[in-house]
Amino acid sequence: MDNRKDRELGMGQGITRRDFLNGVALTAAAAMLPSHLLAAADMQATREQSPDYYPPALTGLRGSHPGSFDAAHSLRDGTFWEKAGTPIDSGESYDLVVVGGGISGLSAAHFFRKVAGPKARVLILDNHDDFGGHAKRNEFSAPARTVLGYGGTFSIESPAPYSSVAKSLIRELGIGVASYSKYVDENLYRSFGLSPKIFFDQETFGADRLVINPMKRLSGESEDSPEGAAVLKKFLQEAPFSDQAKADYERLVTEQKDYLFGLNSDEKKARLARMSYNSFLSDVVGVSPEVVKLFQARPQPSFGIGFDAVSAQDAWGAGEPGFTGMHLDPAPGKGMNRDAIPNQEADKYFFHFPDGNASIARLLVRKLIPQAMPGHSSTDIVTARANYAMLDQEKSPVRIRLNSTAVRVKHQGDPASARGVEIAYARGGKVCTVQAAHCILACWHVVIPHICEQLPDKQKEALSSAAKVPLLYTNVALRNWKAFQKVGASSIYAPSCYHSHMNLDLPVSIGGYACSQKPDEPIVVHMMKTPCKPGRPAREQHLLGRVELFNTTFETIERNIREQFARAVGPGGFDPANDITAITVNRWPHGYAYQYNSLWDKFWLEGGETPCEVARQPFGRIAIANADAGAYAYTDCAIDHAYRAVGEITNKVPKN
Ligand SMILES: Cc1cc2nc3c(=O)[nH]c(=O)nc-3n(C[C@H](O)[C@H](O)[C@H](O)COP(=O)(O)OP(=O)(O)OC[C@H]3O[C@@H](n4cnc5c(N)ncnc54)[C@H](O)[C@@H]3O)c2cc1C
């Protein structure tokens, strides 16, 4: 890319995107360690007490931001303790220490207080500079007002119905899921002539072209595409497909053929569970490679991988074409990924806040530390400004300590009879210890074997297998969406681009917050990428993708974003050098909890104990929560396993 092209894309423009450099300075200090850097630790505390400490408004590289993972990676590499020196005893003791300030950790603290009482002393440690785990809030200062985006967890939704525990917590937080239709303007984009589109790129399909999207909505996509014969006809006219590919696509979506004639429904499902949807399309239906390429990235928003690594049975469950003539019994087949099992009751339980489920995390913080989160309702939470200086106050029974990575969790003596647990954590260049009667590990399971060496080997192995799905959730703030209106796009599926999905923000106005209502108003465009390596087993793709995300600079991601905007909506007059006002890339190398899959996890298809059941066993005074405990990448899972973990350490059922 030459300098002139960079200038046209606006690479040098003074948008808000590089605030993260402050974080880098602290990271460098933390990497130096040990005790002579006490000054760095003090600097950390002072910084968090400042009224300017407000992570949701930071832009640039967020999610697992620079500085959040150094201590954990150093532990993994076996270099941490040689640099750390002897931990300093803080003299603090708690009834419960929770490792991980995501929705599971915050819920665990909430449930624990129901059993132990409001005076119980609880400390929550998290390695990020903000609470909420994956449920993160992004704020942008647009001219005259603040525009919100979700940095991770998008909404209250789950392929299976929420449990009574999870529903009851949502109710207790005051969220009226049934009232969602009051807040969302479902017709907004349609009323301006916008609809879902597909962007075909030149490198893959021979021409850059934005075309009407005739495909059914998949889980993870925000809007239905218009359906019907006229839309199909228009798509086939516009798509830069060969004649053969056009004929194949039409046949795939209209033909009602039994492609596995002669087998009964169970036999067909067993066959489909063992082949990828890509193989089904090319080898069984016999469509051309262009059609396979079009479908490839469709499952990425929910599965984190493409159709090369998702089974045909899961594609059937998700509603992809090719199965209408196959007489499959609608009951879920053996080995289906839980994301692929349709459930109408679950579909109805949906609620999206403008900052996603960060609002749930913020409502939980309000319950735990009221002085840190002003307001009283689940609607005023949307505009409430958190007071981060209140999170870790000595007088408060509940404290949230950010920028703090737990590095060692061990019983004081024999786990079977110990009276307490000692937790060591790294923060701002020093390592401190605190004592606790109990500890709940609500952090990522892959971390646990490195911080809790006392665990049995079999359990450590199971914990280590919960490697997460990597993704980018990118928010791009725009001056307006006039170019989107001109090209008629409310969302763009771009199967072969850097980000495979881009959507105008879901139009939700709630409390004092109003979404963008006219094309000349500022808006956030949400983009998603999963760094897949098609053709390899799922876990290998995730591992390589994780490495890619850690090694990609913000500059590279920014250039890709600008180029994608220029190509997809440039024909509508979009000027990336002028129309982009801020970029926040939420980088999640450890993203979704890994969900079992019939192509790659034999036990899931054939039965037997699952690794997550082995991984989540309590151990002395330590219990294990997090969505990894259910191998299910949803908020309700994080809540359910917090509830279970609290029950295990207290031997009581928290009242909910
Ligand atoms: C991008 C994205 C989008 C999603 N969208 C949805 C959605 O729309 N709906 C939905 O229901 N679910 C969604 N999910 C899944 C959902 O976010 C999670 O299931 C849920 O929020 C997980 O909560 P948790 O507390 O279990 O884990 P996390 O949110 O991951 O929190 C765990 C925390 O522990 C911290 N930690 C790890 N190690 C340590 C350590 N050693 N010391 C201190 N802290 C540590 C982590 O950094 C993290 O902050 C999404 C997930 C991602 C990644």
XYZ file of C-alpha atoms and ligand atoms in Angstrom:
709
model
C 0.000 0.000 0.000
C 1.641 3.285 -1.051
C 1.527 6.581 0.847
C -0.889 8.190 -1.578
C -3.396 5.358 -1.118
C -2.960 5.623 2.658
C -3.693 9.347 2.475
C -6.841 8.732 0.425
C -8.009 6.222 3.000
C -7.364 8.735 5.775
C -4.694 6.733 7.596
C -3.167 9.953 8.954
C -6.443 11.622 9.965
C -6.751 12.915 13.509
C -9.559 10.597 14.581
C -9.738 9.110 18.070
C -8.028 5.766 17.780
C -4.747 5.764 19.640
C -5.643 6.501 23.263
C -4.451 3.001 24.071
C -0.877 4.262 24.069
C -1.304 5.180 27.746
C -2.032 1.545 28.406
C 1.124 0.574 26.552
C 3.272 2.741 28.837
C 1.946 0.907 31.869
C 2.415 -2.438 30.170
C 6.034 -1.694 29.555
C 6.425 -0.882 33.231
C 4.650 -4.070 34.244
C 6.837 -6.136 31.943
C 9.916 -4.896 33.796
C 8.704 -5.970 37.246
C 9.691 -6.504 40.252
C 9.906 -4.526 43.497
C 11.713 -1.422 42.346
C 8.617 -0.786 40.284
C 6.409 -0.137 43.279
C 6.177 3.341 41.864
C 4.456 1.895 38.802
C 1.893 0.211 41.059
C 1.220 3.466 42.869
C 0.888 5.151 39.512
C -1.746 2.543 38.590
C -3.772 3.234 41.740
C -3.540 6.985 41.254
C -4.600 6.651 37.652
C -7.689 4.616 38.625
C -8.703 7.218 41.216
C -8.595 10.033 38.700
C -11.914 11.362 37.323
C -10.337 10.971 33.873
C -10.085 7.198 34.319
C -12.951 6.137 32.087
C -12.172 3.036 29.976
C -15.454 2.890 27.986
C -14.413 6.074 26.154
C -11.011 4.735 25.122
C -10.653 3.918 21.450
C -7.976 2.093 19.437
C -7.147 -1.482 20.394
C -9.538 -2.523 23.171
C -11.012 -5.881 24.251
C -7.895 -7.710 25.392
C -6.024 -4.422 25.330
C -2.264 -3.999 25.569
C -1.216 -4.525 29.153
C -4.024 -6.929 30.077
C -2.345 -10.213 29.226
C 1.398 -9.828 29.900
C 1.375 -11.376 33.373
C -0.781 -14.337 32.250
C 1.365 -14.999 29.177
C 4.520 -14.771 31.259
C 3.030 -17.341 33.663
C 2.182 -19.624 30.728
C 5.743 -19.290 29.428
C 7.225 -20.090 32.851
C 9.040 -16.739 33.126
C 6.786 -14.925 35.556
C 8.105 -15.963 38.966
C 11.772 -15.470 38.147
C 11.025 -11.791 37.504
C 8.355 -11.299 40.166
C 10.317 -11.799 43.360
C 8.532 -12.476 46.662
C 4.907 -11.339 46.793
C 3.988 -8.610 49.259
C 1.351 -9.501 51.867
C -1.364 -6.860 51.537
C -2.831 -7.813 54.920
C -6.301 -7.941 53.319
C -8.688 -10.799 53.971
C -12.063 -11.583 52.465
C -14.926 -14.036 52.739
C -14.692 -14.560 49.005
C -12.229 -13.651 46.293
C -13.549 -13.945 42.741
C -11.047 -14.159 39.910
C -12.622 -12.643 36.794
C -14.891 -9.601 36.636
C -17.071 -10.766 33.748
C -20.783 -11.509 34.094
C -20.002 -14.843 35.743
C -17.701 -13.299 38.366
C -20.045 -10.391 39.080
C -23.025 -12.776 39.337
C -21.038 -15.046 41.667
C -20.402 -12.099 44.001
C -24.112 -11.242 43.868
C -25.274 -14.794 44.618
C -22.670 -15.180 47.384
C -24.016 -12.124 49.186
C -27.467 -13.684 49.122
C -26.114 -16.562 51.178
C -23.453 -14.821 53.261
C -25.271 -11.518 53.779
C -24.627 -7.967 52.575
C -21.750 -7.445 54.990
C -19.723 -10.338 53.559
C -16.413 -9.062 52.250
C -15.830 -9.816 48.589
C -12.928 -8.902 46.300
C -13.207 -9.289 42.521
C -9.961 -9.276 40.522
C -9.803 -8.684 36.794
C -6.823 -8.251 34.519
C -8.537 -5.708 32.244
C -8.808 -1.961 32.844
C -12.621 -2.255 32.825
C -15.107 -4.706 34.367
C -17.610 -6.850 32.445
C -15.291 -9.378 30.791
C -16.567 -9.837 27.250
C -19.553 -7.617 28.039
C -17.845 -4.298 27.324
C -19.149 -0.838 26.592
C -17.695 1.433 23.885
C -18.500 5.139 23.940
C -17.825 7.685 21.217
C -18.107 11.452 21.503
C -19.934 12.387 18.352
C -20.596 16.071 17.713
C -23.135 17.137 20.351
C -23.723 13.732 21.938
C -22.362 10.373 23.000
C -22.905 7.389 20.733
C -22.738 3.894 22.216
C -21.545 0.575 20.865
C -21.055 -2.937 22.205
C -17.467 -4.099 22.494
C -18.438 -7.736 23.022
C -21.655 -9.410 24.214
C -24.389 -8.143 21.911
C -27.649 -9.083 23.594
C -29.710 -11.202 25.896
C -30.273 -14.193 23.629
C -29.471 -17.841 23.734
C -30.205 -20.779 21.444
C -31.847 -22.592 24.379
C -34.277 -21.004 26.865
C -32.731 -19.182 29.852
C -32.840 -21.242 33.072
C -35.075 -20.087 35.922
C -31.911 -18.920 37.742
C -30.736 -16.757 34.836
C -34.242 -15.390 34.129
C -34.718 -14.517 37.728
C -31.431 -12.591 37.871
C -32.421 -10.663 34.733
C -35.759 -9.835 36.410
C -34.033 -8.848 39.631
C -31.875 -6.409 37.666
C -35.137 -4.842 36.471
C -34.776 -5.799 32.807
C -38.191 -6.366 31.231
C -37.248 -8.591 28.333
C -40.839 -8.640 27.062
C -40.796 -4.845 26.738
C -38.000 -4.841 24.139
C -40.322 -3.965 21.236
C -40.935 -0.586 22.931
C -37.311 0.397 22.455
C -36.325 -0.959 19.058
C -37.326 0.753 15.821
C -37.580 -2.315 13.619
C -38.652 -0.366 10.543
C -36.152 2.470 10.706
C -33.732 1.332 8.016
C -36.433 -0.135 5.805
C -38.273 3.199 5.935
C -35.191 4.789 4.314
C -35.047 2.087 1.640
C -32.190 0.112 3.214
C -31.925 -3.664 3.325
C -29.248 -6.351 3.886
C -26.650 -6.590 1.110
C -23.772 -8.848 0.078
C -20.412 -7.424 -0.975
C -18.686 -9.550 -3.619
C -14.982 -8.661 -3.797
C -12.865 -8.624 -6.917
C -10.110 -10.916 -5.619
C -12.588 -13.737 -4.926
C -15.486 -13.156 -7.304
C -13.914 -11.136 -10.113
C -15.662 -7.818 -9.403
C -16.379 -5.491 -6.471
C -20.173 -5.409 -6.307
C -22.819 -4.722 -3.693
C -25.822 -6.928 -4.301
C -29.158 -7.546 -2.592
C -28.914 -10.300 0.029
C -31.532 -13.011 -0.573
C -30.286 -15.269 2.228
C -32.197 -16.156 5.363
C -31.026 -14.582 8.619
C -28.666 -16.799 10.579
C -28.179 -16.630 14.315
C -25.817 -13.729 15.029
C -27.138 -11.579 12.188
C -29.322 -8.676 13.119
C -31.927 -8.502 10.395
C -33.997 -10.570 8.010
C -33.266 -10.259 4.323
C -36.232 -9.688 2.057
C -37.373 -12.982 0.626
C -39.227 -14.079 -2.441
C -38.873 -14.811 -6.128
C -38.320 -11.165 -7.143
C -35.396 -10.791 -4.727
C -33.855 -14.045 -5.927
C -34.197 -12.887 -9.531
C -32.548 -9.526 -8.749
C -29.735 -11.248 -6.850
C -29.075 -13.609 -9.754
C -29.018 -10.697 -12.192
C -26.582 -8.646 -10.088
C -24.220 -11.204 -8.543
C -20.832 -11.463 -10.301
C -21.331 -15.215 -10.639
C -20.688 -17.372 -13.710
C -23.824 -18.719 -15.431
C -23.107 -22.119 -13.908
C -22.909 -20.653 -10.388
C -26.171 -18.760 -10.928
C -27.921 -21.936 -12.043
C -26.436 -23.869 -9.112
C -27.498 -21.250 -6.586
C -31.036 -21.220 -7.920
C -31.182 -25.011 -7.886
C -29.866 -25.154 -4.313
C -32.502 -22.801 -2.931
C -35.480 -24.001 -4.962
C -34.944 -27.699 -5.714
C -36.659 -30.102 -3.323
C -34.490 -33.132 -3.855
C -33.643 -35.895 -1.423
C -29.867 -35.896 -1.805
C -29.465 -38.964 0.420
C -32.351 -40.965 -1.021
C -32.665 -44.468 0.418
C -31.582 -43.611 3.975
C -33.996 -43.002 6.858
C -33.974 -39.687 8.745
C -31.592 -40.873 11.516
C -29.176 -42.336 8.992
C -29.215 -39.131 6.983
C -28.573 -37.017 10.070
C -25.715 -39.303 11.120
C -24.183 -38.839 7.680
C -24.726 -35.061 7.717
C -23.184 -34.787 11.209
C -19.937 -36.235 9.847
C -19.519 -34.054 6.759
C -18.977 -30.306 6.527
C -21.630 -28.169 4.877
C -19.028 -27.242 2.266
C -18.637 -30.961 1.401
C -22.409 -31.334 1.305
C -22.663 -28.410 -1.113
C -19.870 -29.465 -3.435
C -19.902 -33.279 -3.213
C -23.575 -34.076 -2.526
C -25.547 -31.226 -4.109
C -22.802 -30.608 -6.666
C -22.726 -26.795 -6.759
C -19.805 -24.859 -8.184
C -16.990 -23.456 -5.979
C -18.316 -19.888 -6.347
C -21.479 -20.852 -4.470
C -19.456 -22.589 -1.747
C -17.352 -19.424 -1.335
C -20.505 -17.348 -0.957
C -21.727 -19.483 1.957
C -18.316 -20.011 3.600
C -18.352 -17.159 6.159
C -22.071 -17.344 6.990
C -21.733 -19.231 10.304
C -18.837 -17.128 11.633
C -20.906 -14.818 13.879
C -22.166 -17.702 15.977
C -19.703 -20.581 15.383
C -16.514 -18.542 14.923
C -15.552 -20.689 11.928
C -16.692 -21.107 8.347
C -18.678 -23.886 6.688
C -15.489 -25.822 5.946
C -15.535 -26.766 9.657
C -19.258 -26.781 10.512
C -21.291 -29.898 9.873
C -24.037 -30.178 7.287
C -26.379 -31.258 10.084
C -25.672 -27.969 11.894
C -26.261 -26.068 8.644
C -29.622 -27.823 8.348
C -30.479 -26.814 11.949
C -29.419 -23.224 11.244
C -31.783 -23.098 8.272
C -29.335 -23.155 5.366
C -30.655 -24.377 2.006
C -30.426 -27.853 0.511
C -32.495 -29.871 2.960
C -36.142 -29.155 2.192
C -36.576 -32.293 0.084
C -34.757 -34.607 2.480
C -37.635 -35.408 4.863
C -35.527 -34.914 7.995
C -37.367 -35.360 11.287
C -37.359 -31.850 12.850
C -36.083 -33.163 16.221
C -32.414 -32.268 16.840
C -29.972 -34.881 15.597
C -27.178 -36.425 17.649
C -24.089 -34.241 17.905
C -25.694 -30.964 16.864
C -23.937 -27.843 18.075
C -26.272 -26.074 20.491
C -26.207 -22.995 18.264
C -27.827 -25.031 15.502
C -30.839 -26.301 17.426
C -33.849 -24.072 16.719
C -36.012 -23.169 19.723
C -38.957 -20.809 19.444
C -39.205 -20.089 23.160
C -35.541 -19.079 23.221
C -35.955 -16.921 20.103
C -38.542 -14.780 21.889
C -36.282 -14.047 24.863
C -34.236 -11.251 23.292
C -33.132 -7.848 24.545
C -30.458 -5.533 23.169
C -29.098 -2.543 25.070
C -27.129 0.000 22.977
C -23.948 -1.147 24.770
C -25.032 -4.809 24.626
C -24.853 -6.861 27.807
C -22.385 -4.368 29.279
C -25.629 -2.991 30.739
C -26.073 -6.285 32.617
C -22.538 -6.023 33.992
C -23.173 -2.399 34.972
C -26.482 -3.291 36.675
C -24.661 -5.993 38.638
C -21.975 -3.485 39.666
C -24.733 -1.138 40.823
C -26.105 -3.941 43.055
C -22.662 -4.754 44.444
C -21.247 -1.219 44.831
C -24.148 1.271 44.485
C -21.885 4.311 44.852
C -19.983 3.277 41.691
C -23.009 3.364 39.395
C -25.503 6.225 39.707
C -29.195 5.729 38.956
C -31.993 3.368 39.866
C -33.470 1.664 36.850
C -32.572 -0.679 34.043
C -33.241 2.100 31.557
C -31.257 4.898 33.207
C -28.264 2.514 33.300
C -27.744 3.183 29.583
C -26.565 6.755 30.114
C -25.174 6.367 33.661
C -21.494 7.286 33.963
C -19.704 4.784 36.160
C -17.497 6.214 38.887
C -14.422 4.007 38.626
C -12.812 5.619 41.676
C -15.483 3.938 43.837
C -14.798 0.384 42.671
C -12.039 -0.454 45.113
C -12.723 1.387 48.363
C -11.587 -0.047 51.688
C -14.887 0.737 53.417
C -17.027 -1.024 50.833
C -17.906 -4.690 51.535
C -17.475 -5.439 47.813
C -14.386 -4.268 45.953
C -13.524 -4.613 42.265
C -9.802 -4.388 41.577
C -9.034 -3.850 37.913
C -5.693 -4.205 36.135
C -4.989 -7.117 38.480
C -4.092 -10.587 37.191
C -4.415 -13.513 39.616
C -1.152 -15.434 39.305
C -1.415 -18.013 42.078
C -4.354 -19.459 43.982
C -3.491 -22.014 46.665
C -4.986 -23.463 49.798
C -3.302 -22.687 53.075
C -2.369 -26.316 53.726
C -4.098 -29.501 52.606
C -7.022 -28.608 50.281
C -9.257 -31.114 52.096
C -8.889 -29.399 55.478
C -7.492 -25.921 54.738
C -9.241 -23.010 56.418
C -8.495 -20.567 53.669
C -7.030 -19.760 50.300
C -4.207 -17.388 49.439
C -4.517 -15.469 46.181
C -1.528 -13.687 44.644
C -2.093 -11.128 41.924
C 0.097 -8.932 39.742
C -0.786 -5.290 39.431
C 1.185 -2.359 38.076
C 4.540 -4.072 38.445
C 4.181 -5.744 41.827
C 2.728 -8.970 43.183
C 0.509 -8.885 46.290
C -1.305 -11.549 48.271
C -4.726 -11.539 49.904
C -6.379 -14.226 52.055
C -9.892 -15.547 51.563
C -12.196 -18.119 53.119
C -13.235 -19.153 49.587
C -12.277 -18.467 46.014
C -14.335 -18.688 42.829
C -12.387 -18.888 39.601
C -14.694 -17.168 37.114
C -11.834 -16.590 34.689
C -11.032 -18.363 31.420
C -10.459 -22.060 32.013
C -7.220 -22.211 30.047
C -5.694 -19.859 32.632
C -6.626 -21.949 35.679
C -3.963 -24.710 35.414
C -1.295 -21.971 35.420
C -2.581 -20.253 38.553
C -3.861 -23.224 40.521
C -1.183 -25.857 40.351
C -2.717 -27.944 43.168
C -5.555 -29.162 40.927
C -5.542 -32.818 39.804
C -3.848 -33.404 36.437
C -7.017 -34.775 34.807
C -8.896 -31.616 35.732
C -6.064 -29.397 34.501
C -6.097 -31.202 31.171
C -9.850 -30.692 30.836
C -9.511 -27.004 31.756
C -6.760 -26.531 29.185
C -8.954 -27.952 26.435
C -11.382 -25.011 26.750
C -9.410 -22.876 24.291
C -11.565 -19.947 23.233
C -12.740 -18.799 19.822
C -10.855 -15.678 18.633
C -12.706 -12.708 17.144
C -12.658 -8.997 16.435
C -15.663 -6.867 17.302
C -14.882 -3.542 15.673
C -16.881 -0.349 16.133
C -16.428 2.455 13.633
C -18.013 5.815 14.438
C -19.230 7.717 11.366
C -20.322 11.313 10.864
C -23.475 10.062 9.162
C -24.879 7.144 7.165
C -25.828 8.974 3.980
C -23.611 6.720 1.853
C -25.321 3.642 3.297
C -28.636 5.164 2.325
C -27.409 5.823 -1.219
C -26.301 2.230 -1.721
C -29.382 0.956 0.165
C -27.477 -1.145 2.693
C -28.376 -1.622 6.370
C -25.965 -4.543 6.756
C -23.300 -6.029 4.509
C -22.214 -9.647 4.424
C -18.715 -9.642 2.874
C -17.730 -13.316 2.714
C -14.105 -12.774 1.687
C -13.255 -9.393 3.218
C -11.201 -8.664 6.322
C -14.386 -8.196 8.368
C -17.018 -10.617 7.095
C -19.978 -8.743 8.556
C -20.732 -5.041 8.930
C -24.012 -3.611 10.289
C -25.451 -0.221 10.986
C -26.152 -0.172 14.716
C -29.372 -1.849 15.831
C -31.701 1.147 16.327
C -32.567 1.030 20.021
C -33.553 4.123 22.023
C -33.860 3.589 25.737
C -33.853 5.731 28.857
C -32.270 9.038 27.898
C -30.435 7.496 24.943
C -31.649 8.008 21.370
C -30.252 5.983 18.507
C -29.298 7.554 15.197
C -32.599 8.263 13.482
C -31.740 10.023 10.236
C -29.040 9.375 7.635
C -27.340 12.688 8.401
C -26.827 11.784 12.081
C -23.731 10.108 13.546
C -23.839 6.349 13.930
C -21.691 3.378 14.900
C -21.099 0.622 12.354
C -20.370 -2.706 13.955
C -17.956 -5.049 12.123
C -17.022 -8.624 12.910
C -14.081 -10.795 11.934
C -13.147 -14.323 12.905
C -9.551 -15.053 11.878
C -10.247 -18.513 10.461
C -7.807 -20.794 8.649
C -10.203 -22.808 6.458
C -9.412 -26.444 5.840
C -7.939 -27.144 9.279
C -9.628 -28.680 12.334
C -11.657 -26.158 14.354
C -9.354 -25.945 17.386
C -6.313 -25.501 15.157
C -8.074 -22.679 13.320
C -8.796 -21.007 16.653
C -5.191 -21.368 17.826
C -3.746 -19.902 14.626
C -6.385 -17.179 14.610
C -5.511 -16.254 18.196
C -1.847 -15.900 17.276
C -2.814 -13.784 14.270
C -4.867 -11.398 16.401
C -2.060 -10.964 18.936
C 0.414 -10.224 16.165
C -1.642 -7.832 14.044
C -1.055 -4.131 14.620
C -3.852 -1.643 15.005
C -2.524 0.140 11.924
C -3.055 -2.953 9.773
C -6.566 -3.438 11.072
C -7.351 0.259 10.549
C -6.126 0.149 6.953
C -8.287 -2.901 6.260
C -11.319 -1.193 7.785
C -10.879 1.947 5.717
C -10.332 0.007 2.521
C -13.393 -2.159 3.117
C -15.593 0.908 3.688
C -14.168 2.581 0.569
C -14.901 -0.436 -1.595
C -18.284 -1.425 -0.185
C -19.950 1.968 0.280
C -17.594 4.242 -1.689
C -20.013 4.156 -4.671
C -22.532 5.846 -2.343
C -20.080 8.712 -1.753
C -18.411 7.389 1.383
C -15.037 9.032 1.983
C -13.050 7.100 4.586
C -10.679 10.022 5.100
C -13.511 12.302 6.136
C -16.483 10.205 7.256
C -14.811 8.060 9.934
C -14.530 9.861 13.275
C -13.246 7.095 15.570
C -12.327 3.417 15.554
C -12.424 0.950 18.426
C -11.206 -2.545 17.681
C -12.311 -4.946 20.404
C -9.764 -7.699 20.022
C -10.819 -10.966 21.640
C -8.140 -13.629 21.013
C -9.866 -15.487 23.860
C -13.438 -14.868 22.731
C -16.442 -17.224 22.710
C -16.360 -20.280 24.936
C -15.614 -23.306 22.744
C -18.821 -25.211 21.905
C -18.644 -28.876 21.033
C -19.004 -29.828 17.402
C -19.782 -33.183 15.770
C -16.963 -32.848 13.217
C -14.199 -32.352 15.784
C -15.376 -33.685 19.158
C -16.019 -37.406 19.071
C -17.500 -37.502 22.592
C -20.152 -34.990 21.517
C -21.321 -37.237 18.722
C -20.884 -40.590 20.382
C -21.580 -39.781 24.049
C -19.431 -39.842 27.166
C -18.203 -37.362 29.735
C -17.558 -33.885 28.361
C -14.350 -32.004 29.282
C -16.332 -29.126 30.819
C -17.901 -31.493 33.363
C -14.443 -32.654 34.475
C -13.085 -29.097 34.421
C -15.704 -27.516 36.682
C -15.384 -29.821 39.697
C -14.979 -27.970 43.013
C -11.621 -28.367 44.754
C -11.467 -27.766 48.512
C -12.424 -24.126 49.056
C -12.192 -23.296 45.377
C -15.074 -23.494 42.889
C -15.014 -22.916 39.155
C -17.462 -20.743 37.195
C -17.284 -18.923 33.793
C -19.160 -19.735 30.576
C -16.371 -22.253 29.840
C -17.861 -24.405 32.623
C -20.807 -25.173 30.338
C -18.916 -25.000 27.017
C -21.624 -22.599 25.920
C -20.829 -19.061 24.773
C -23.805 -17.269 26.242
C -24.566 -14.959 29.146
C -27.069 -17.349 30.739
C -24.348 -19.987 30.954
C -22.036 -17.535 32.747
C -24.842 -16.820 35.249
C -25.864 -20.469 35.735
C -22.324 -21.559 36.521
C -21.796 -18.665 38.933
C -24.878 -19.889 40.797
C -23.620 -23.467 40.859
C -20.168 -22.415 42.053
C -21.606 -20.381 44.929
C -23.755 -23.362 45.930
C -20.647 -25.564 45.975
C -18.550 -23.374 48.272
C -21.359 -22.428 50.650
C -23.272 -25.727 50.594
C -26.380 -23.587 50.315
C -28.699 -22.770 47.480
C -28.570 -18.997 46.927
C -32.134 -17.601 47.042
C -33.031 -16.117 43.708
C -17.364 -10.888 21.112
C -18.370 -11.686 21.910
C -19.735 -11.527 21.682
C -20.647 -12.255 22.425
N -22.000 -12.048 22.229
C -22.886 -12.650 23.026
C -24.273 -12.358 22.952
O -24.729 -11.584 22.132
N -25.122 -12.952 23.841
C -24.672 -13.799 24.788
O -25.471 -14.296 25.587
N -23.371 -14.124 24.875
C -22.467 -13.566 24.031
N -21.142 -13.852 24.142
C -20.727 -14.783 25.161
C -20.810 -14.094 26.523
O -20.179 -12.852 26.414
C -20.107 -14.883 27.531
O -20.647 -16.165 27.621
C -20.188 -14.275 28.922
O -20.170 -12.867 28.940
C -18.991 -14.812 29.617
O -18.897 -14.268 30.892
P -17.814 -14.861 31.855
O -17.840 -14.035 33.064
O -18.017 -16.323 31.962
O -16.429 -14.681 31.080
P -15.673 -13.373 30.625
O -16.637 -12.341 30.206
O -14.649 -13.797 29.674
O -14.983 -12.858 31.957
C -13.888 -13.499 32.539
C -12.923 -12.450 32.981
O -11.849 -13.088 33.697
C -10.675 -12.401 33.346
N -9.494 -13.176 33.694
C -8.935 -14.216 33.028
N -7.848 -14.650 33.684
C -7.705 -13.857 34.768
C -6.760 -13.806 35.813
N -5.762 -14.688 35.902
N -6.886 -12.836 36.753
C -7.900 -11.933 36.692
N -8.836 -11.970 35.724
C -8.742 -12.909 34.784
C -10.852 -12.216 31.864
O -9.934 -11.317 31.335
C -12.276 -11.723 31.819
O -12.329 -10.331 32.015
C -20.206 -13.156 23.396
C -18.838 -13.339 23.616
C -17.913 -12.601 22.874
C -16.463 -12.812 23.113
